[in-house]
Amino acid sequence: MSEPSAKPFSDSSVPRHVAIIMDGNGRWANSKGKPRRAGHRAGVKAVRSSIETAAQRGIEFLTLFAFSSENWSRPEEEVSSLMNLFVEALRREVDELHRNNVKLKFVGALNELATGLKNKIALAEDKTANNTGLSLTVAMAYGGRWDIIEATKAIAARVAEGALRIDDINDAEFAAQLELSGLPDPDLLIRTGGEQRISNFLLWNLAYSELWFTDVLWPEFDAAIFDQALSYYSGKQRRFGHTGDQVESV
Ligand code: IPE
Ligand code: IPE
Ligand code: MG
């Protein structure tokens, strides 16, 4: 998280870390006269494509928002079909991801998930733990506010036990307690599905991310759309509060 200050004006035109809000599965299905679950199913192909493209373009970290803390409020039938789909996708995809040297990690309130899914997640993380290629993080039962509250509890506990002084609480200490600790902040956030909002994704980590929105619905996301986002990113000057002249003189 201390990335911006450590490397203030990294001029790399390829983002190190891309985060994606994969939205629009339900509307895609509706437009085809299919049930919403068919949209989620079709979205798996787009997930595969986004992972392949990220690896090919030299992106180091890809973080995907698969299920939010608020998505538990959807009709039970939709939630259970999503959970079944996650189990199935893990069963089908993990070997291939492993062959491609992808390192998988899940973040969120994973204790809220069913045991079968939790076990699959643990196995996938273990299997790929030593891989050195793309680092793929999947946010499941995740909420940005939940993440901040959990970090606050951890900080408060350290203060209570005398391991941390209140005056020593700073950006780095706080970020170290968040789910994405150890990862640089996302350089680029992509959201498909036409909405221009964060929907409680990485509230802390997105502070200085470039934001790119598209009307394309998630099941139609492919390498060409990903490249549009990367092209937008490569044209951005990231100032982190400095002036444009300061950035150019580095
Ligand atoms: C995103 O697509 C997938 C999840 C939130 C799990 P949606 O299911 O939100 O699709 P729309 O936004 O209703 O079209
Ligand atoms: C955000 O999409 C969550 C995921 C993509 C997993 P939503 O469809 O839940 O967001 P809102 O409700 O439109 O803000
Ligand atoms: Mg949606």
PDB file of C-alpha atoms and ligand atoms in Angstrom:
ATOM      1  CA  MET A   1       0.000   0.000   0.000  1.00  0.00           C
ATOM      2  CA  SER A   2       2.919   2.373   0.533  1.00  0.00           C
ATOM      3  CA  GLU A   3       3.471   2.019  -3.225  1.00  0.00           C
ATOM      4  CA  PRO A   4       2.598   5.608  -4.206  1.00  0.00           C
ATOM      5  CA  SER A   5       5.136   7.150  -1.852  1.00  0.00           C
ATOM      6  CA  ALA A   6       7.778   4.512  -2.517  1.00  0.00           C
ATOM      7  CA  LYS A   7       7.533   4.953  -6.293  1.00  0.00           C
ATOM      8  CA  PRO A   8       5.696   8.233  -6.732  1.00  0.00           C
ATOM      9  CA  PHE A   9       5.554   8.554 -10.478  1.00  0.00           C
ATOM     10  CA  SER A  10       6.121   5.114 -11.867  1.00  0.00           C
ATOM     11  CA  ASP A  11       5.938   5.807 -15.594  1.00  0.00           C
ATOM     12  CA  SER A  12       5.230   2.241 -16.561  1.00  0.00           C
ATOM     13  CA  SER A  13       2.500   2.222 -19.150  1.00  0.00           C
ATOM     14  CA  VAL A  14       1.328  -1.225 -18.046  1.00  0.00           C
ATOM     15  CA  PRO A  15      -0.469  -1.326 -14.688  1.00  0.00           C
ATOM     16  CA  ARG A  16       1.096  -3.667 -12.129  1.00  0.00           C
ATOM     17  CA  HIS A  17      -2.238  -4.319 -10.451  1.00  0.00           C
ATOM     18  CA  VAL A  18      -5.653  -4.359 -12.125  1.00  0.00           C
ATOM     19  CA  ALA A  19      -8.878  -4.791 -10.143  1.00  0.00           C
ATOM     20  CA  ILE A  20     -12.155  -5.666 -11.881  1.00  0.00           C
ATOM     21  CA  ILE A  21     -15.790  -5.337 -10.811  1.00  0.00           C
ATOM     22  CA  MET A  22     -17.330  -8.022 -13.001  1.00  0.00           C
ATOM     23  CA  ASP A  23     -20.854  -6.647 -13.412  1.00  0.00           C
ATOM     24  CA  GLY A  24     -23.737  -7.243 -15.816  1.00  0.00           C
ATOM     25  CA  ASN A  25     -24.237 -11.019 -15.842  1.00  0.00           C
ATOM     26  CA  GLY A  26     -27.921 -10.768 -14.950  1.00  0.00           C
ATOM     27  CA  ARG A  27     -28.706  -8.163 -17.617  1.00  0.00           C
ATOM     28  CA  TRP A  28     -26.776 -10.160 -20.210  1.00  0.00           C
ATOM     29  CA  ALA A  29     -28.959 -13.184 -19.421  1.00  0.00           C
ATOM     30  CA  ASN A  30     -32.168 -11.100 -19.459  1.00  0.00           C
ATOM     31  CA  SER A  31     -31.322  -9.719 -22.865  1.00  0.00           C
ATOM     32  CA  LYS A  32     -31.121 -13.268 -24.156  1.00  0.00           C
ATOM     33  CA  GLY A  33     -34.307 -14.380 -22.434  1.00  0.00           C
ATOM     34  CA  LYS A  34     -32.332 -16.662 -20.127  1.00  0.00           C
ATOM     35  CA  PRO A  35     -32.369 -17.017 -16.328  1.00  0.00           C
ATOM     36  CA  ARG A  36     -29.842 -14.927 -14.372  1.00  0.00           C
ATOM     37  CA  ARG A  37     -27.826 -18.001 -13.473  1.00  0.00           C
ATOM     38  CA  ALA A  38     -27.075 -18.500 -17.177  1.00  0.00           C
ATOM     39  CA  GLY A  39     -25.437 -15.072 -17.130  1.00  0.00           C
ATOM     40  CA  HIS A  40     -23.217 -16.043 -14.213  1.00  0.00           C
ATOM     41  CA  ARG A  41     -22.291 -19.250 -16.005  1.00  0.00           C
ATOM     42  CA  ALA A  42     -21.404 -17.312 -19.166  1.00  0.00           C
ATOM     43  CA  GLY A  43     -19.299 -14.989 -16.998  1.00  0.00           C
ATOM     44  CA  VAL A  44     -16.833 -17.784 -16.219  1.00  0.00           C
ATOM     45  CA  LYS A  45     -15.500 -17.630 -19.771  1.00  0.00           C
ATOM     46  CA  ALA A  46     -14.846 -13.913 -19.358  1.00  0.00           C
ATOM     47  CA  VAL A  47     -12.996 -14.623 -16.109  1.00  0.00           C
ATOM     48  CA  ARG A  48     -10.747 -17.072 -17.966  1.00  0.00           C
ATOM     49  CA  SER A  49     -10.161 -14.526 -20.721  1.00  0.00           C
ATOM     50  CA  SER A  50      -9.311 -11.732 -18.260  1.00  0.00           C
ATOM     51  CA  ILE A  51      -6.749 -13.950 -16.509  1.00  0.00           C
ATOM     52  CA  GLU A  52      -5.102 -14.948 -19.793  1.00  0.00           C
ATOM     53  CA  THR A  53      -4.957 -11.377 -21.040  1.00  0.00           C
ATOM     54  CA  ALA A  54      -3.577 -10.067 -17.755  1.00  0.00           C
ATOM     55  CA  ALA A  55      -0.788 -12.658 -17.843  1.00  0.00           C
ATOM     56  CA  GLN A  56      -0.016 -11.962 -21.510  1.00  0.00           C
ATOM     57  CA  ARG A  57       0.171  -8.196 -20.989  1.00  0.00           C
ATOM     58  CA  GLY A  58       2.626  -8.514 -18.098  1.00  0.00           C
ATOM     59  CA  ILE A  59       0.210  -7.483 -15.339  1.00  0.00           C
ATOM     60  CA  GLU A  60       1.513  -8.839 -12.021  1.00  0.00           C
ATOM     61  CA  PHE A  61      -1.634  -8.700  -9.894  1.00  0.00           C
ATOM     62  CA  LEU A  62      -5.254  -9.219 -10.925  1.00  0.00           C
ATOM     63  CA  THR A  63      -8.039  -8.844  -8.351  1.00  0.00           C
ATOM     64  CA  LEU A  64     -11.580  -9.907  -9.267  1.00  0.00           C
ATOM     65  CA  PHE A  65     -14.769  -9.000  -7.377  1.00  0.00           C
ATOM     66  CA  ALA A  66     -16.844 -12.185  -7.563  1.00  0.00           C
ATOM     67  CA  PHE A  67     -19.380 -11.779  -4.736  1.00  0.00           C
ATOM     68  CA  SER A  68     -19.964  -8.857  -2.392  1.00  0.00           C
ATOM     69  CA  SER A  69     -21.085  -8.865   1.223  1.00  0.00           C
ATOM     70  CA  GLU A  70     -24.324  -7.260  -0.032  1.00  0.00           C
ATOM     71  CA  ASN A  71     -24.886  -9.977  -2.653  1.00  0.00           C
ATOM     72  CA  TRP A  72     -25.994 -12.294   0.186  1.00  0.00           C
ATOM     73  CA  SER A  73     -29.277 -10.302   0.030  1.00  0.00           C
ATOM     74  CA  ARG A  74     -30.152 -11.617  -3.436  1.00  0.00           C
ATOM     75  CA  PRO A  75     -32.866 -14.285  -3.821  1.00  0.00           C
ATOM     76  CA  GLU A  76     -31.747 -17.528  -2.222  1.00  0.00           C
ATOM     77  CA  GLU A  77     -31.932 -19.347  -5.530  1.00  0.00           C
ATOM     78  CA  GLU A  78     -29.476 -16.944  -7.154  1.00  0.00           C
ATOM     79  CA  VAL A  79     -27.068 -17.073  -4.204  1.00  0.00           C
ATOM     80  CA  SER A  80     -27.055 -20.856  -4.200  1.00  0.00           C
ATOM     81  CA  SER A  81     -26.546 -21.089  -7.957  1.00  0.00           C
ATOM     82  CA  LEU A  82     -23.596 -18.687  -7.641  1.00  0.00           C
ATOM     83  CA  MET A  83     -22.082 -20.737  -4.809  1.00  0.00           C
ATOM     84  CA  ASN A  84     -22.483 -23.929  -6.841  1.00  0.00           C
ATOM     85  CA  LEU A  85     -20.870 -22.217  -9.788  1.00  0.00           C
ATOM     86  CA  PHE A  86     -17.868 -21.153  -7.673  1.00  0.00           C
ATOM     87  CA  VAL A  87     -17.350 -24.749  -6.532  1.00  0.00           C
ATOM     88  CA  GLU A  88     -17.655 -26.024 -10.092  1.00  0.00           C
ATOM     89  CA  ALA A  89     -15.335 -23.354 -11.497  1.00  0.00           C
ATOM     90  CA  LEU A  90     -12.689 -24.205  -8.908  1.00  0.00           C
ATOM     91  CA  ARG A  91     -13.011 -27.899  -9.720  1.00  0.00           C
ATOM     92  CA  ARG A  92     -12.614 -27.205 -13.425  1.00  0.00           C
ATOM     93  CA  GLU A  93     -10.085 -24.389 -13.561  1.00  0.00           C
ATOM     94  CA  VAL A  94      -7.517 -24.820 -10.804  1.00  0.00           C
ATOM     95  CA  ASP A  95      -5.310 -27.386 -12.572  1.00  0.00           C
ATOM     96  CA  GLU A  96      -5.063 -25.199 -15.653  1.00  0.00           C
ATOM     97  CA  LEU A  97      -4.308 -22.107 -13.565  1.00  0.00           C
ATOM     98  CA  HIS A  98      -1.618 -24.086 -11.776  1.00  0.00           C
ATOM     99  CA  ARG A  99      -0.100 -25.205 -15.098  1.00  0.00           C
ATOM    100  CA  ASN A 100       0.004 -21.545 -16.090  1.00  0.00           C
ATOM    101  CA  ASN A 101       1.937 -20.650 -12.933  1.00  0.00           C
ATOM    102  CA  VAL A 102      -0.940 -18.542 -11.521  1.00  0.00           C
ATOM    103  CA  LYS A 103      -0.958 -17.991  -7.758  1.00  0.00           C
ATOM    104  CA  LEU A 104      -4.491 -17.944  -6.343  1.00  0.00           C
ATOM    105  CA  LYS A 105      -5.705 -16.202  -3.223  1.00  0.00           C
ATOM    106  CA  PHE A 106      -9.215 -15.546  -1.893  1.00  0.00           C
ATOM    107  CA  VAL A 107     -10.157 -12.595   0.283  1.00  0.00           C
ATOM    108  CA  GLY A 108     -13.366 -11.678   2.088  1.00  0.00           C
ATOM    109  CA  ALA A 109     -15.453 -13.096   4.932  1.00  0.00           C
ATOM    110  CA  LEU A 110     -14.628 -16.633   3.809  1.00  0.00           C
ATOM    111  CA  ASN A 111     -15.918 -18.082   7.084  1.00  0.00           C
ATOM    112  CA  GLU A 112     -19.424 -17.224   5.794  1.00  0.00           C
ATOM    113  CA  LEU A 113     -19.036 -19.689   2.911  1.00  0.00           C
ATOM    114  CA  ALA A 114     -20.176 -23.320   2.982  1.00  0.00           C
ATOM    115  CA  THR A 115     -17.596 -25.888   4.088  1.00  0.00           C
ATOM    116  CA  GLY A 116     -17.321 -27.530   0.659  1.00  0.00           C
ATOM    117  CA  LEU A 117     -16.430 -24.230  -1.005  1.00  0.00           C
ATOM    118  CA  LYS A 118     -14.054 -23.255   1.795  1.00  0.00           C
ATOM    119  CA  ASN A 119     -12.223 -26.569   1.371  1.00  0.00           C
ATOM    120  CA  LYS A 120     -11.901 -26.081  -2.382  1.00  0.00           C
ATOM    121  CA  ILE A 121     -10.538 -22.582  -1.794  1.00  0.00           C
ATOM    122  CA  ALA A 122      -7.964 -23.840   0.703  1.00  0.00           C
ATOM    123  CA  LEU A 123      -6.859 -26.584  -1.697  1.00  0.00           C
ATOM    124  CA  ALA A 124      -6.532 -24.136  -4.602  1.00  0.00           C
ATOM    125  CA  GLU A 125      -4.497 -21.716  -2.494  1.00  0.00           C
ATOM    126  CA  ASP A 126      -2.221 -24.484  -1.216  1.00  0.00           C
ATOM    127  CA  LYS A 127      -1.676 -25.982  -4.628  1.00  0.00           C
ATOM    128  CA  THR A 128      -0.702 -22.681  -6.252  1.00  0.00           C
ATOM    129  CA  ALA A 129       1.071 -21.086  -3.282  1.00  0.00           C
ATOM    130  CA  ASN A 130       4.565 -21.344  -4.754  1.00  0.00           C
ATOM    131  CA  ASN A 131       3.674 -20.221  -8.256  1.00  0.00           C
ATOM    132  CA  THR A 132       5.545 -17.199  -9.527  1.00  0.00           C
ATOM    133  CA  GLY A 133       3.358 -15.972 -12.413  1.00  0.00           C
ATOM    134  CA  LEU A 134       0.232 -13.846 -12.243  1.00  0.00           C
ATOM    135  CA  SER A 135      -0.998 -13.281  -8.714  1.00  0.00           C
ATOM    136  CA  LEU A 136      -4.787 -13.698  -8.858  1.00  0.00           C
ATOM    137  CA  THR A 137      -6.944 -12.554  -5.945  1.00  0.00           C
ATOM    138  CA  VAL A 138     -10.659 -13.346  -5.881  1.00  0.00           C
ATOM    139  CA  ALA A 139     -12.840 -11.274  -3.551  1.00  0.00           C
ATOM    140  CA  MET A 140     -15.749 -13.324  -2.264  1.00  0.00           C
ATOM    141  CA  ALA A 141     -18.208 -12.316   0.471  1.00  0.00           C
ATOM    142  CA  TYR A 142     -16.071  -9.203   0.437  1.00  0.00           C
ATOM    143  CA  GLY A 143     -17.017  -5.647   1.360  1.00  0.00           C
ATOM    144  CA  GLY A 144     -14.722  -2.642   1.587  1.00  0.00           C
ATOM    145  CA  ARG A 145     -16.342  -1.450   4.809  1.00  0.00           C
ATOM    146  CA  TRP A 146     -16.093  -4.918   6.334  1.00  0.00           C
ATOM    147  CA  ASP A 147     -12.389  -4.963   5.416  1.00  0.00           C
ATOM    148  CA  ILE A 148     -11.785  -1.591   7.096  1.00  0.00           C
ATOM    149  CA  ILE A 149     -13.713  -2.602  10.209  1.00  0.00           C
ATOM    150  CA  GLU A 150     -11.776  -5.874  10.522  1.00  0.00           C
ATOM    151  CA  ALA A 151      -8.494  -3.965  10.133  1.00  0.00           C
ATOM    152  CA  THR A 152      -9.632  -1.489  12.788  1.00  0.00           C
ATOM    153  CA  LYS A 153     -10.385  -4.328  15.192  1.00  0.00           C
ATOM    154  CA  ALA A 154      -6.933  -5.822  14.604  1.00  0.00           C
ATOM    155  CA  ILE A 155      -5.276  -2.436  15.199  1.00  0.00           C
ATOM    156  CA  ALA A 156      -7.360  -1.857  18.337  1.00  0.00           C
ATOM    157  CA  ALA A 157      -6.374  -5.288  19.661  1.00  0.00           C
ATOM    158  CA  ARG A 158      -2.685  -4.519  19.144  1.00  0.00           C
ATOM    159  CA  VAL A 159      -3.077  -1.207  20.963  1.00  0.00           C
ATOM    160  CA  ALA A 160      -4.959  -2.913  23.813  1.00  0.00           C
ATOM    161  CA  GLU A 161      -2.224  -5.492  24.272  1.00  0.00           C
ATOM    162  CA  GLY A 162       0.438  -2.785  24.246  1.00  0.00           C
ATOM    163  CA  ALA A 163       2.050  -3.884  20.946  1.00  0.00           C
ATOM    164  CA  LEU A 164       1.245  -0.619  19.146  1.00  0.00           C
ATOM    165  CA  ARG A 165       1.026   2.990  20.295  1.00  0.00           C
ATOM    166  CA  ILE A 166      -1.918   5.069  19.064  1.00  0.00           C
ATOM    167  CA  ASP A 167       0.508   7.659  17.668  1.00  0.00           C
ATOM    168  CA  ASP A 168       2.188   4.961  15.599  1.00  0.00           C
ATOM    169  CA  ILE A 169      -0.988   4.123  13.674  1.00  0.00           C
ATOM    170  CA  ASN A 170      -0.306   5.248  10.125  1.00  0.00           C
ATOM    171  CA  ASP A 171      -1.094   4.323   6.518  1.00  0.00           C
ATOM    172  CA  ALA A 172       1.345   1.442   6.422  1.00  0.00           C
ATOM    173  CA  GLU A 173       0.267  -0.067   9.776  1.00  0.00           C
ATOM    174  CA  PHE A 174      -3.368   0.142   8.765  1.00  0.00           C
ATOM    175  CA  ALA A 175      -2.904  -1.217   5.249  1.00  0.00           C
ATOM    176  CA  ALA A 176      -0.957  -4.149   6.676  1.00  0.00           C
ATOM    177  CA  GLN A 177      -4.172  -5.314   8.372  1.00  0.00           C
ATOM    178  CA  LEU A 178      -6.311  -5.162   5.241  1.00  0.00           C
ATOM    179  CA  GLU A 179      -7.166  -8.143   3.062  1.00  0.00           C
ATOM    180  CA  LEU A 180      -4.825  -7.009   0.270  1.00  0.00           C
ATOM    181  CA  SER A 181      -1.854  -6.427   2.560  1.00  0.00           C
ATOM    182  CA  GLY A 182       1.390  -7.055   0.752  1.00  0.00           C
ATOM    183  CA  LEU A 183      -0.043  -6.109  -2.657  1.00  0.00           C
ATOM    184  CA  PRO A 184       0.506  -2.741  -4.278  1.00  0.00           C
ATOM    185  CA  ASP A 185      -2.707  -0.713  -4.584  1.00  0.00           C
ATOM    186  CA  PRO A 186      -4.630  -1.305  -7.813  1.00  0.00           C
ATOM    187  CA  ASP A 187      -3.313   0.996 -10.528  1.00  0.00           C
ATOM    188  CA  LEU A 188      -6.430   0.495 -12.617  1.00  0.00           C
ATOM    189  CA  LEU A 189     -10.016  -0.382 -11.714  1.00  0.00           C
ATOM    190  CA  ILE A 190     -12.244  -1.713 -14.485  1.00  0.00           C
ATOM    191  CA  ARG A 191     -16.015  -1.999 -14.081  1.00  0.00           C
ATOM    192  CA  THR A 192     -18.192  -3.586 -16.737  1.00  0.00           C
ATOM    193  CA  GLY A 193     -21.988  -3.365 -16.889  1.00  0.00           C
ATOM    194  CA  GLY A 194     -22.397   0.385 -17.282  1.00  0.00           C
ATOM    195  CA  GLU A 195     -22.610   1.512 -13.650  1.00  0.00           C
ATOM    196  CA  GLN A 196     -20.041   4.045 -12.501  1.00  0.00           C
ATOM    197  CA  ARG A 197     -19.764   3.176  -8.840  1.00  0.00           C
ATOM    198  CA  ILE A 198     -17.519   1.260  -6.450  1.00  0.00           C
ATOM    199  CA  SER A 199     -20.265  -0.875  -4.811  1.00  0.00           C
ATOM    200  CA  ASN A 200     -18.246  -1.346  -1.613  1.00  0.00           C
ATOM    201  CA  PHE A 201     -15.211  -2.871  -3.337  1.00  0.00           C
ATOM    202  CA  LEU A 202     -11.676  -1.960  -2.158  1.00  0.00           C
ATOM    203  CA  LEU A 203     -12.522   1.331  -0.449  1.00  0.00           C
ATOM    204  CA  TRP A 204      -9.082   1.912   1.041  1.00  0.00           C
ATOM    205  CA  ASN A 205      -6.932   0.515  -1.751  1.00  0.00           C
ATOM    206  CA  LEU A 206      -8.638   2.362  -4.623  1.00  0.00           C
ATOM    207  CA  ALA A 207      -7.689   5.798  -3.247  1.00  0.00           C
ATOM    208  CA  TYR A 208      -5.482   6.644  -6.251  1.00  0.00           C
ATOM    209  CA  SER A 209      -6.524   4.053  -8.825  1.00  0.00           C
ATOM    210  CA  GLU A 210      -7.394   5.102 -12.356  1.00  0.00           C
ATOM    211  CA  LEU A 211     -11.051   4.225 -13.016  1.00  0.00           C
ATOM    212  CA  TRP A 212     -12.348   2.831 -16.301  1.00  0.00           C
ATOM    213  CA  PHE A 213     -15.979   1.998 -16.963  1.00  0.00           C
ATOM    214  CA  THR A 214     -17.595   0.256 -19.898  1.00  0.00           C
ATOM    215  CA  ASP A 215     -21.189  -0.546 -20.861  1.00  0.00           C
ATOM    216  CA  VAL A 216     -20.039  -3.984 -22.023  1.00  0.00           C
ATOM    217  CA  LEU A 217     -21.689  -6.653 -19.864  1.00  0.00           C
ATOM    218  CA  TRP A 218     -19.306  -9.019 -18.096  1.00  0.00           C
ATOM    219  CA  PRO A 219     -20.012 -12.164 -20.197  1.00  0.00           C
ATOM    220  CA  GLU A 220     -18.878 -10.180 -23.269  1.00  0.00           C
ATOM    221  CA  PHE A 221     -15.624  -8.976 -21.721  1.00  0.00           C
ATOM    222  CA  ASP A 222     -12.658 -10.101 -23.812  1.00  0.00           C
ATOM    223  CA  ALA A 223      -9.046  -9.229 -24.656  1.00  0.00           C
ATOM    224  CA  ALA A 224     -10.065  -6.371 -26.960  1.00  0.00           C
ATOM    225  CA  ILE A 225     -12.083  -4.658 -24.192  1.00  0.00           C
ATOM    226  CA  PHE A 226      -9.291  -5.277 -21.683  1.00  0.00           C
ATOM    227  CA  ASP A 227      -6.889  -3.632 -24.129  1.00  0.00           C
ATOM    228  CA  GLN A 228      -9.154  -0.568 -24.365  1.00  0.00           C
ATOM    229  CA  ALA A 229      -8.868  -0.176 -20.599  1.00  0.00           C
ATOM    230  CA  LEU A 230      -5.084  -0.652 -20.731  1.00  0.00           C
ATOM    231  CA  SER A 231      -4.811   1.913 -23.481  1.00  0.00           C
ATOM    232  CA  TYR A 232      -6.826   4.426 -21.400  1.00  0.00           C
ATOM    233  CA  TYR A 233      -4.489   3.730 -18.477  1.00  0.00           C
ATOM    234  CA  SER A 234      -1.325   4.204 -20.504  1.00  0.00           C
ATOM    235  CA  GLY A 235      -2.473   7.723 -21.434  1.00  0.00           C
ATOM    236  CA  LYS A 236      -2.931   8.850 -17.840  1.00  0.00           C
ATOM    237  CA  GLN A 237      -0.533  10.991 -15.866  1.00  0.00           C
ATOM    238  CA  ARG A 238      -0.642   9.878 -12.239  1.00  0.00           C
ATOM    239  CA  ARG A 239       0.091  12.800  -9.961  1.00  0.00           C
ATOM    240  CA  PHE A 240      -0.739  11.564  -6.451  1.00  0.00           C
ATOM    241  CA  GLY A 241      -1.408  15.146  -5.402  1.00  0.00           C
ATOM    242  CA  HIS A 242       1.667  16.691  -7.036  1.00  0.00           C
ATOM    243  CA  THR A 243       1.604  19.057  -9.995  1.00  0.00           C
ATOM    244  CA  GLY A 244       2.011  17.888 -13.560  1.00  0.00           C
ATOM    245  CA  ASP A 245       5.348  19.743 -13.779  1.00  0.00           C
ATOM    246  CA  GLN A 246       6.667  17.936 -10.724  1.00  0.00           C
ATOM    247  CA  VAL A 247       5.719  14.607 -12.258  1.00  0.00           C
ATOM    248  CA  GLU A 248       7.401  15.442 -15.554  1.00  0.00           C
ATOM    249  CA  SER A 249      10.630  16.565 -13.920  1.00  0.00           C
ATOM    250  CA  VAL A 250      11.243  13.192 -12.253  1.00  0.00           C
TER     251      VAL A 250
HETATM  252  C1  IPE B   1     -22.289  -9.496 -11.487  1.00  0.00           C
HETATM  253  O1  IPE B   1     -23.396  -9.483 -12.308  1.00  0.00           O
HETATM  254  C2  IPE B   1     -22.113 -10.781 -10.719  1.00  0.00           C
HETATM  255  C3  IPE B   1     -22.360 -10.662  -9.281  1.00  0.00           C
HETATM  256  C4  IPE B   1     -22.681  -9.572  -8.637  1.00  0.00           C
HETATM  257  C5  IPE B   1     -22.246 -11.879  -8.507  1.00  0.00           C
HETATM  258  P1  IPE B   1     -24.835  -9.137 -11.731  1.00  0.00           P
HETATM  259  O2  IPE B   1     -25.449 -10.395 -11.237  1.00  0.00           O
HETATM  260  O3  IPE B   1     -24.782  -8.042 -10.750  1.00  0.00           O
HETATM  261  O4  IPE B   1     -25.574  -8.665 -13.053  1.00  0.00           O
HETATM  262  P2  IPE B   1     -26.554  -7.432 -13.211  1.00  0.00           P
HETATM  263  O5  IPE B   1     -25.840  -6.231 -12.684  1.00  0.00           O
HETATM  264  O6  IPE B   1     -27.780  -7.741 -12.429  1.00  0.00           O
HETATM  265  O7  IPE B   1     -26.797  -7.353 -14.674  1.00  0.00           O
HETATM  266  C1  IPE B   2     -20.849  -5.476  -7.550  1.00  0.00           C
HETATM  267  O1  IPE B   2     -21.935  -5.656  -8.400  1.00  0.00           O
HETATM  268  C2  IPE B   2     -20.418  -6.786  -6.953  1.00  0.00           C
HETATM  269  C3  IPE B   2     -19.774  -7.731  -7.871  1.00  0.00           C
HETATM  270  C4  IPE B   2     -19.548  -7.545  -9.124  1.00  0.00           C
HETATM  271  C5  IPE B   2     -19.373  -8.972  -7.279  1.00  0.00           C
HETATM  272  P1  IPE B   2     -23.436  -5.449  -7.908  1.00  0.00           P
HETATM  273  O2  IPE B   2     -24.292  -5.784  -9.049  1.00  0.00           O
HETATM  274  O3  IPE B   2     -23.657  -6.192  -6.646  1.00  0.00           O
HETATM  275  O4  IPE B   2     -23.464  -3.881  -7.580  1.00  0.00           O
HETATM  276  P2  IPE B   2     -24.707  -2.893  -7.453  1.00  0.00           P
HETATM  277  O5  IPE B   2     -25.707  -3.548  -6.558  1.00  0.00           O
HETATM  278  O6  IPE B   2     -25.249  -2.688  -8.818  1.00  0.00           O
HETATM  279  O7  IPE B   2     -24.119  -1.629  -6.903  1.00  0.00           O
HETATM  280 MG    MG B   3     -24.894  -6.022 -10.900  1.00  0.00          MG
END
